[in-house]
Coordinates of N, CA and C in Angstrom, one line a residue:
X1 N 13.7 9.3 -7.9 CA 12.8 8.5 -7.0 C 13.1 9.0 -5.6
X2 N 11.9 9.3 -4.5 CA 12.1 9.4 -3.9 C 12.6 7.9 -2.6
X3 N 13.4 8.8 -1.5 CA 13.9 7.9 -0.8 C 13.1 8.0 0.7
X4 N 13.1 7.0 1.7 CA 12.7 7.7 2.9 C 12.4 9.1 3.9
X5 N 14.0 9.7 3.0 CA 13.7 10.9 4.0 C 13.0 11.8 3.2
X6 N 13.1 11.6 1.9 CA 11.9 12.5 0.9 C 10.9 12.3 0.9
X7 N 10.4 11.2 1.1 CA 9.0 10.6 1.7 C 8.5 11.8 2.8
X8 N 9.4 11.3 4.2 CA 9.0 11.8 5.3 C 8.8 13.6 4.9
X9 N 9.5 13.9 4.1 CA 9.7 15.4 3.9 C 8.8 16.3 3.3
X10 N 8.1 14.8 2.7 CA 6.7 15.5 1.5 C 5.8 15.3 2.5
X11 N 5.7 14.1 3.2 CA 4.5 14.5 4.5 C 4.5 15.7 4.9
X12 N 5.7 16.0 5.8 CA 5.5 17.6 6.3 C 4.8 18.8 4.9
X13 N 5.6 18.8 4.1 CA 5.5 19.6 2.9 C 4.0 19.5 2.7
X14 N 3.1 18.6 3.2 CA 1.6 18.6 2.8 C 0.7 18.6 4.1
X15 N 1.3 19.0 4.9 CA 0.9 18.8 6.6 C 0.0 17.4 6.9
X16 N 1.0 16.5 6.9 CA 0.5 15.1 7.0 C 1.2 14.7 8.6
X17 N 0.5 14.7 9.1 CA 1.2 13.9 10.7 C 1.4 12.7 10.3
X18 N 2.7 12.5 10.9 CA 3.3 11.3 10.8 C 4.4 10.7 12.2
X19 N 4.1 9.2 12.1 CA 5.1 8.6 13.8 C 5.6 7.7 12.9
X20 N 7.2 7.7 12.9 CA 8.0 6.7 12.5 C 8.4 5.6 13.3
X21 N 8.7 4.9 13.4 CA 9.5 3.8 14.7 C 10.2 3.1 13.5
X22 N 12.0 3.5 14.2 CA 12.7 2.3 13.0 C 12.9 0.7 13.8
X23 N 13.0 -0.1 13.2 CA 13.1 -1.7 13.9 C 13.9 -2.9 13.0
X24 N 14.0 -3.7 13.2 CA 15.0 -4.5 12.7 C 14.2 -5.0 11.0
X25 N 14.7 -5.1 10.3 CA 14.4 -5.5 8.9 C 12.8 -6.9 9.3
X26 N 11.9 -6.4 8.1 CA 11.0 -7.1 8.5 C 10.4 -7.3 6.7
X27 N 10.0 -8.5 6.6 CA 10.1 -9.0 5.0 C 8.8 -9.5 4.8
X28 N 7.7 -10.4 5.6 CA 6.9 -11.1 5.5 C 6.4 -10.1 6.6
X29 N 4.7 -10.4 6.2 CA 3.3 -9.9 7.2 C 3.3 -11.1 8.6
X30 N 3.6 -12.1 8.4 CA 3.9 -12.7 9.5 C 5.0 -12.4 10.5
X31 N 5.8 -11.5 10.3 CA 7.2 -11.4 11.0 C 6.9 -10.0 12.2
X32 N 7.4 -10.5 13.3 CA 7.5 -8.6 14.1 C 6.3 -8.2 14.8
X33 N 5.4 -9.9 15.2 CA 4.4 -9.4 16.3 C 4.8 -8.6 17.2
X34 N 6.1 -9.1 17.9 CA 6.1 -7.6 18.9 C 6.8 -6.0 18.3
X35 N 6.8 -6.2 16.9 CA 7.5 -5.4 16.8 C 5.7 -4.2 16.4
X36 N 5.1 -4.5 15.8 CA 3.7 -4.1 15.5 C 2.9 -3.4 16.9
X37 N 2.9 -4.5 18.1 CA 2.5 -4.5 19.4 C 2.7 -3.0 19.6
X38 N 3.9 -2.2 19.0 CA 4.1 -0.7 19.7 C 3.8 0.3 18.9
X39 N 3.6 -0.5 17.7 CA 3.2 0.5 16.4 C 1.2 0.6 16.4
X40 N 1.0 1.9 16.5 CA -0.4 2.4 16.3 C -1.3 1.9 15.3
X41 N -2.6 1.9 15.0 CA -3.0 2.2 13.3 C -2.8 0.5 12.8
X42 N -4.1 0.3 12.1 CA -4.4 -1.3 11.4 C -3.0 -1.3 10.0
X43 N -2.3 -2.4 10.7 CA -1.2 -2.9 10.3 C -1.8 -3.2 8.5
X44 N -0.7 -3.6 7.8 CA -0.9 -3.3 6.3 C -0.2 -4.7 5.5
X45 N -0.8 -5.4 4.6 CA 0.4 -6.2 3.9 C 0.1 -5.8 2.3
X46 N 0.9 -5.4 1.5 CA 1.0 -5.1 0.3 C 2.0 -5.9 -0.4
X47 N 0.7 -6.5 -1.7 CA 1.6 -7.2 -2.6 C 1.6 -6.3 -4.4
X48 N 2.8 -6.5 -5.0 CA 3.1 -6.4 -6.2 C 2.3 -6.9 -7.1
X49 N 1.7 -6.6 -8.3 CA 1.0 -7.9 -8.9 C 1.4 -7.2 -10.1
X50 N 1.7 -8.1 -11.1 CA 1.3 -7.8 -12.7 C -0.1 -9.4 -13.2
X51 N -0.7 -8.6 -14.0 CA -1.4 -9.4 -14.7 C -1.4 -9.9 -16.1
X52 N -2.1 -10.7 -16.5 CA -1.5 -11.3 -18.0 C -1.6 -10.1 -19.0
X53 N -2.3 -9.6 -18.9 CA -1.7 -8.0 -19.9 C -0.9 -7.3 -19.6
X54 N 0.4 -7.4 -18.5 CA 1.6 -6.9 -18.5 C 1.0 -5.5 -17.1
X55 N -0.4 -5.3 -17.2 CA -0.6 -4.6 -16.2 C -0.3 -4.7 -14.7
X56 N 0.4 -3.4 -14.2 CA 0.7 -3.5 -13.1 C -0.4 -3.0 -11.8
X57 N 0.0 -3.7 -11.0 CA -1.3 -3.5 -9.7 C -0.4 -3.7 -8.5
X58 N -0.8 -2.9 -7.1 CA -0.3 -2.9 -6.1 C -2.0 -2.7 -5.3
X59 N -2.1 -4.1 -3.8 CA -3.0 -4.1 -3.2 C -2.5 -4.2 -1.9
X60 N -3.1 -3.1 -1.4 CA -2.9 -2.8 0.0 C -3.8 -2.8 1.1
X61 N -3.8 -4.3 2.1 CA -4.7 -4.9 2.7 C -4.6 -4.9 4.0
X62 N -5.5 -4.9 5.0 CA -5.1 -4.9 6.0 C -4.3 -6.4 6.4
X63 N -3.1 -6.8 7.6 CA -2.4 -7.8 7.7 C -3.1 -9.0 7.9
X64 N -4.2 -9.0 8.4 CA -4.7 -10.4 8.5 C -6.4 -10.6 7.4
X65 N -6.2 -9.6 6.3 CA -7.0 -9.7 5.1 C -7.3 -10.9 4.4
X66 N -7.9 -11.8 3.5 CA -7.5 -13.1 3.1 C -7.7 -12.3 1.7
X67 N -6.7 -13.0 1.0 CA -7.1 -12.5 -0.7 C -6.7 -13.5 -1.1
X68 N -7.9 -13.8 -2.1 CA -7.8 -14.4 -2.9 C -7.2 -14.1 -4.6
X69 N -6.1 -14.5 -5.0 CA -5.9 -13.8 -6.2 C -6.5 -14.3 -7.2
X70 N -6.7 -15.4 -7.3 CA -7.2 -16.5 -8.4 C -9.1 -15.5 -8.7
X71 N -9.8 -14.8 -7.5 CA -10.8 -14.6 -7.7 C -10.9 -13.1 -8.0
X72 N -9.9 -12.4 -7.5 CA -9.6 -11.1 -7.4 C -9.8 -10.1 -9.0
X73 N -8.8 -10.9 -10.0 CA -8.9 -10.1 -11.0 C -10.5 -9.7 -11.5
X74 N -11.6 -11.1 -11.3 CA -12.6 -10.7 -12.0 C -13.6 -9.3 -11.2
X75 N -13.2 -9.3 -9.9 CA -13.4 -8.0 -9.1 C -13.0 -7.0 -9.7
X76 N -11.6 -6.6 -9.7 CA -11.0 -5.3 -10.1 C -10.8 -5.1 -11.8
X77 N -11.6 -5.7 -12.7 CA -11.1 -5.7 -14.1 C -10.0 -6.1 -14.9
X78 N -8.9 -6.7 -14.2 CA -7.6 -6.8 -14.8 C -7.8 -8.2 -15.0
X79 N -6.4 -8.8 -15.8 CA -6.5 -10.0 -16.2 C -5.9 -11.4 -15.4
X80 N -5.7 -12.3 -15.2 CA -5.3 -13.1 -14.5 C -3.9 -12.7 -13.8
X81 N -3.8 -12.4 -12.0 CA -2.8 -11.7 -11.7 C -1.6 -13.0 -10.6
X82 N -0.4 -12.6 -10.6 CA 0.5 -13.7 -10.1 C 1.6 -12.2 -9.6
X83 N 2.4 -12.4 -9.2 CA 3.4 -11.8 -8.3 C 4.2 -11.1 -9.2
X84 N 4.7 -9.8 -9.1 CA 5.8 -8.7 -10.3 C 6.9 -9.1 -9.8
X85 N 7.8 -9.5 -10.5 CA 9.0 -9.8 -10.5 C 10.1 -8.3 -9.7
X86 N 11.3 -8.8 -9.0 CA 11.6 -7.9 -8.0 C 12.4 -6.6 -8.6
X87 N 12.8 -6.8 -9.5 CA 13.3 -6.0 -10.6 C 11.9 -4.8 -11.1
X88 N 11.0 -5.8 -11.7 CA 9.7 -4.7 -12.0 C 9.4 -3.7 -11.0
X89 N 9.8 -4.9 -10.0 CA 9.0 -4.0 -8.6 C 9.9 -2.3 -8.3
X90 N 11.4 -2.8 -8.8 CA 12.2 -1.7 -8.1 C 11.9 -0.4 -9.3
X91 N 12.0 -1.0 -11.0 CA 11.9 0.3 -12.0 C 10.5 1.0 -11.4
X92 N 9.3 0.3 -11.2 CA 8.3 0.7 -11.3 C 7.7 2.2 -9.9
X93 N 7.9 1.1 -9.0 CA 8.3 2.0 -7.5 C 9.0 2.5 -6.7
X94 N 10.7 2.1 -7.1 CA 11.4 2.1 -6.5 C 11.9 1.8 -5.0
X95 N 11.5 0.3 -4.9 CA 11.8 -0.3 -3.7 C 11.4 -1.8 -3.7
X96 N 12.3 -2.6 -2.9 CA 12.7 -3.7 -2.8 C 12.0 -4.6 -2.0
X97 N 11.9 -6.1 -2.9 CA 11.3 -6.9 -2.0 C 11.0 -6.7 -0.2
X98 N 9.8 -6.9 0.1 CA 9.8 -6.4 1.6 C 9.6 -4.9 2.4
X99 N 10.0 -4.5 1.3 CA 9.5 -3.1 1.5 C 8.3 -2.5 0.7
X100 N 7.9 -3.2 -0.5 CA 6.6 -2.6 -1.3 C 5.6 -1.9 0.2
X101 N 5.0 -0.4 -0.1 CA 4.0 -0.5 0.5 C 3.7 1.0 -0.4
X102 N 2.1 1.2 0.0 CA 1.4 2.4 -0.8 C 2.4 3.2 -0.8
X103 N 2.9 3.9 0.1 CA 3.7 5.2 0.2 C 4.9 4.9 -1.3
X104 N 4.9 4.0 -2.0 CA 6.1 3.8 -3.0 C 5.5 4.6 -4.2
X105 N 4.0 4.1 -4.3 CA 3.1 5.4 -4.7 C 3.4 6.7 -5.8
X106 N 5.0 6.8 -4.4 CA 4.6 8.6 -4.6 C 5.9 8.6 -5.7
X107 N 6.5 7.5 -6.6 CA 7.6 6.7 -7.3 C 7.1 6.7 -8.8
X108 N 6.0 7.0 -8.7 CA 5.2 6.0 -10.0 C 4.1 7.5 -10.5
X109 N 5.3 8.9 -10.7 CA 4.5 9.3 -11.4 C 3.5 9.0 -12.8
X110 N 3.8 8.2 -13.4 CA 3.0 8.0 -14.7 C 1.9 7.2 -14.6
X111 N 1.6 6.7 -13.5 CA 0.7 6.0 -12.7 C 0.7 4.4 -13.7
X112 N 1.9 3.8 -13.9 CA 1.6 2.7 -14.0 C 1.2 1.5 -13.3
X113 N 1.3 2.1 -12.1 CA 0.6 0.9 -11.4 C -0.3 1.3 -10.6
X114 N -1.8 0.5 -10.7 CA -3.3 0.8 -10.2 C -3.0 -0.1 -9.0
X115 N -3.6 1.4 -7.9 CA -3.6 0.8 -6.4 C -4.9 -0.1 -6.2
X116 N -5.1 -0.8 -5.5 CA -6.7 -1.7 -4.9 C -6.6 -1.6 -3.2
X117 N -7.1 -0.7 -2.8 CA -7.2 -0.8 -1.4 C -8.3 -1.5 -0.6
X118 N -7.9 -2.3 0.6 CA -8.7 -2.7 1.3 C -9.8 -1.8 1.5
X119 N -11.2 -2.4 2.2 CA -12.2 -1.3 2.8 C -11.6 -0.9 4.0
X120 N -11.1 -2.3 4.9 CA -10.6 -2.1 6.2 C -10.2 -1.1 6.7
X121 N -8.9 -1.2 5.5 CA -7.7 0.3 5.6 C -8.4 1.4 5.3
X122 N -9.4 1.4 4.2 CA -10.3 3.0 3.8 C -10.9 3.4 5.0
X123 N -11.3 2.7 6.0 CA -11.7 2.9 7.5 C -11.6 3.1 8.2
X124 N -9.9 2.5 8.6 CA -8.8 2.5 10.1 C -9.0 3.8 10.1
X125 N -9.0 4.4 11.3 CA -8.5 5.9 11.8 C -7.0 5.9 11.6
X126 N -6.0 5.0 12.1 CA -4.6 5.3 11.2 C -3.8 4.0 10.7
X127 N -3.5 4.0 9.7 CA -2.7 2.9 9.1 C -1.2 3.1 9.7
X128 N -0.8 2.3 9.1 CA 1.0 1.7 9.3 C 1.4 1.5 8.1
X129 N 2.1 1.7 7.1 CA 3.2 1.2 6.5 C 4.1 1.6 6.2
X130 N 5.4 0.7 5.6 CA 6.9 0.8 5.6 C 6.8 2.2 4.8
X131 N 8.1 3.0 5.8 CA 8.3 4.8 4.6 C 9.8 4.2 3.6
X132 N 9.1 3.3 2.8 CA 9.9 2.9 1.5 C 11.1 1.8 2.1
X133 N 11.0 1.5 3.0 CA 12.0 0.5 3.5 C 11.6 -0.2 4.4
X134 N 12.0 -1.3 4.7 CA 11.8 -2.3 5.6 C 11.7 -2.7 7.0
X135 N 12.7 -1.4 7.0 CA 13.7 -1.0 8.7 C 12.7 0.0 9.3
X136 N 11.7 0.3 9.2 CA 10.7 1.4 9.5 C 9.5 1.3 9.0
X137 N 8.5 1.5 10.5 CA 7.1 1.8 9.8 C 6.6 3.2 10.1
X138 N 6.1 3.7 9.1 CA 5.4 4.9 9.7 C 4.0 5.3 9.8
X139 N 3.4 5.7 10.7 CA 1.9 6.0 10.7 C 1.3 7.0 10.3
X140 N 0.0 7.0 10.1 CA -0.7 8.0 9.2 C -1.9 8.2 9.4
X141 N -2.7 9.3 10.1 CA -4.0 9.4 10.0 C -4.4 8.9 8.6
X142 N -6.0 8.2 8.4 CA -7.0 8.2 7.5 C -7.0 9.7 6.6
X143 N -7.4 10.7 7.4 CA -7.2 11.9 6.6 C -5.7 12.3 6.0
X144 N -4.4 11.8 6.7 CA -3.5 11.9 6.2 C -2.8 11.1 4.8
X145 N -3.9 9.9 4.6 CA -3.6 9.2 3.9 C -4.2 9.8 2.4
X146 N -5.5 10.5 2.9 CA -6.7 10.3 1.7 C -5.5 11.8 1.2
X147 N -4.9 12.8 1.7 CA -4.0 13.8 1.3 C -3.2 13.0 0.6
X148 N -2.6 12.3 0.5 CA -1.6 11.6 0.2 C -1.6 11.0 -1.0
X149 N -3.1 10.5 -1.1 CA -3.5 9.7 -2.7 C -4.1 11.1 -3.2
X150 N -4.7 12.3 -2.7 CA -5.1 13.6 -3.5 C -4.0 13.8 -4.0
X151 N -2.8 14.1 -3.2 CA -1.6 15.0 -3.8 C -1.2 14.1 -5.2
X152 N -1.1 12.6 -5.2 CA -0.9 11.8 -6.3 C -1.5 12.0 -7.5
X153 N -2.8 12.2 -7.4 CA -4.0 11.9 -8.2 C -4.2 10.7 -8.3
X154 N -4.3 9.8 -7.1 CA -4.5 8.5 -7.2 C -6.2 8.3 -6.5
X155 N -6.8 7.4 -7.3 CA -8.5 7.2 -7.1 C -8.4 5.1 -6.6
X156 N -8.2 5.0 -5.8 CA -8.0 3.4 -5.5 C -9.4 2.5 -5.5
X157 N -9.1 1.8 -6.2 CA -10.1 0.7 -6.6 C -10.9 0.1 -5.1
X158 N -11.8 0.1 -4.1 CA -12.0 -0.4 -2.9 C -12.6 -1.7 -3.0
X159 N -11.7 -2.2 -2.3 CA -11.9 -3.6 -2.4 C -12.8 -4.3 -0.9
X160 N -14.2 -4.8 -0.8 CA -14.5 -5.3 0.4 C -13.9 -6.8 0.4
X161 N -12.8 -6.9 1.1 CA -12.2 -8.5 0.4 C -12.9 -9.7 1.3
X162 N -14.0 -9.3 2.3 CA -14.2 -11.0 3.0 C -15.6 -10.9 2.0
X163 N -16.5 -9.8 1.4 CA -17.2 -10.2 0.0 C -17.0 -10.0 -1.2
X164 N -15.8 -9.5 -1.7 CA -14.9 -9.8 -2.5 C -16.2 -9.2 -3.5
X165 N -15.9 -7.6 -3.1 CA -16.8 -6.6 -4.3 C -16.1 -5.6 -4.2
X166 N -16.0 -4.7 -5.2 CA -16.0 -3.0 -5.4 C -17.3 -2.4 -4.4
X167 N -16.4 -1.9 -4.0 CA -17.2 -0.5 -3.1 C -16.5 1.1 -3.2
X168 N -17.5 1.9 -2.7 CA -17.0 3.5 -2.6 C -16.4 3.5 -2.1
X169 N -15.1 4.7 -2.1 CA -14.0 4.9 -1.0 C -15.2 5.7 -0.1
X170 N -15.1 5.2 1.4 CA -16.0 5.6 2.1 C -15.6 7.3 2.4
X171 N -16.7 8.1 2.7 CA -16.1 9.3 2.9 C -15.8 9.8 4.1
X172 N -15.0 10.9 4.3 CA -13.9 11.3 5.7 C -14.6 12.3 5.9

């Protein structure tokens, strides 16, 4: 599994621009207004999810997104979804409460777990999320990101979450 600086290393290795800023441990999407204030790119909150068929899902939304989970699964086809336990979280992606974010992604060759991206974030010109840890966020052009789910072979479910539909990943 890769670790932060393998992360950062496969960016270069795919010519991905990337700005890191390290900061004090940050666990909740509520925490680190000023810490955000100096960080570029529509801020991110990603949750874990398993659903009642054992399926795993990871959604990655912009920070002030509202999701509904109770309404969500009948959107994305999965089954009734509640929170992956922190243990699942670590075999699966390799990283720990508080630090789940897309970039864990790059952990899960066998693709067990289906990403659901916001539209928001399919839009931002650059996103923000943790490079596998908590203590750091790194940014990412839109084009750097959409390299980033190519090099995976990851195709993300788009989610418009304030109408709470499937849409196209918009194109770049």
């Amino acid at each position: 599994m890769l670790d932060r600086a393998g992360l950062l290393a496969l960016f270069d290795q795919l010519g991905i621009a990337h700005a890191t800023l390290d900061h004090p441990a940050v666990f909740r999407v509520g925490e680190g207004a000023e810490i955000k204030a100096r960080i570029p790119g529509a801020h991110t909150k990603n949750l874990f999810l398993k659903d009642a068929r054992g399926d795993l899902w990871l959604v990655c939304a912009k920070d002030d997104t509202a999701i509904d989970l109770k309404r969500l699964h009948g959107v994305i086809g999965s089954a009734r979804l509640s929170f992956g336990a922190a243990d699942l979280m670590e075999a699966a992606l390799g990283v720990t409460p508080g630090s789940v974010t897309l970039f864990a992604l790059v952990n899960d060759p066998l693709h067990r777990v289906r990403l659901v991206l916001d539209l928001a974030l399919a839009q931002a010109d650059q996103v923000s999320f943790h490079p596998l840890e908590n203590t750091a966020t790194s940014t990412v052009e839109q084009g750097g990101l959409r390299r980033f789910l190519d090099h995976l072979r990851r195709e993300p479910l788009v989610v418009d979450f304030p109408h709470l539909a499937l849409c196209p990943l918009p194109a770049r």
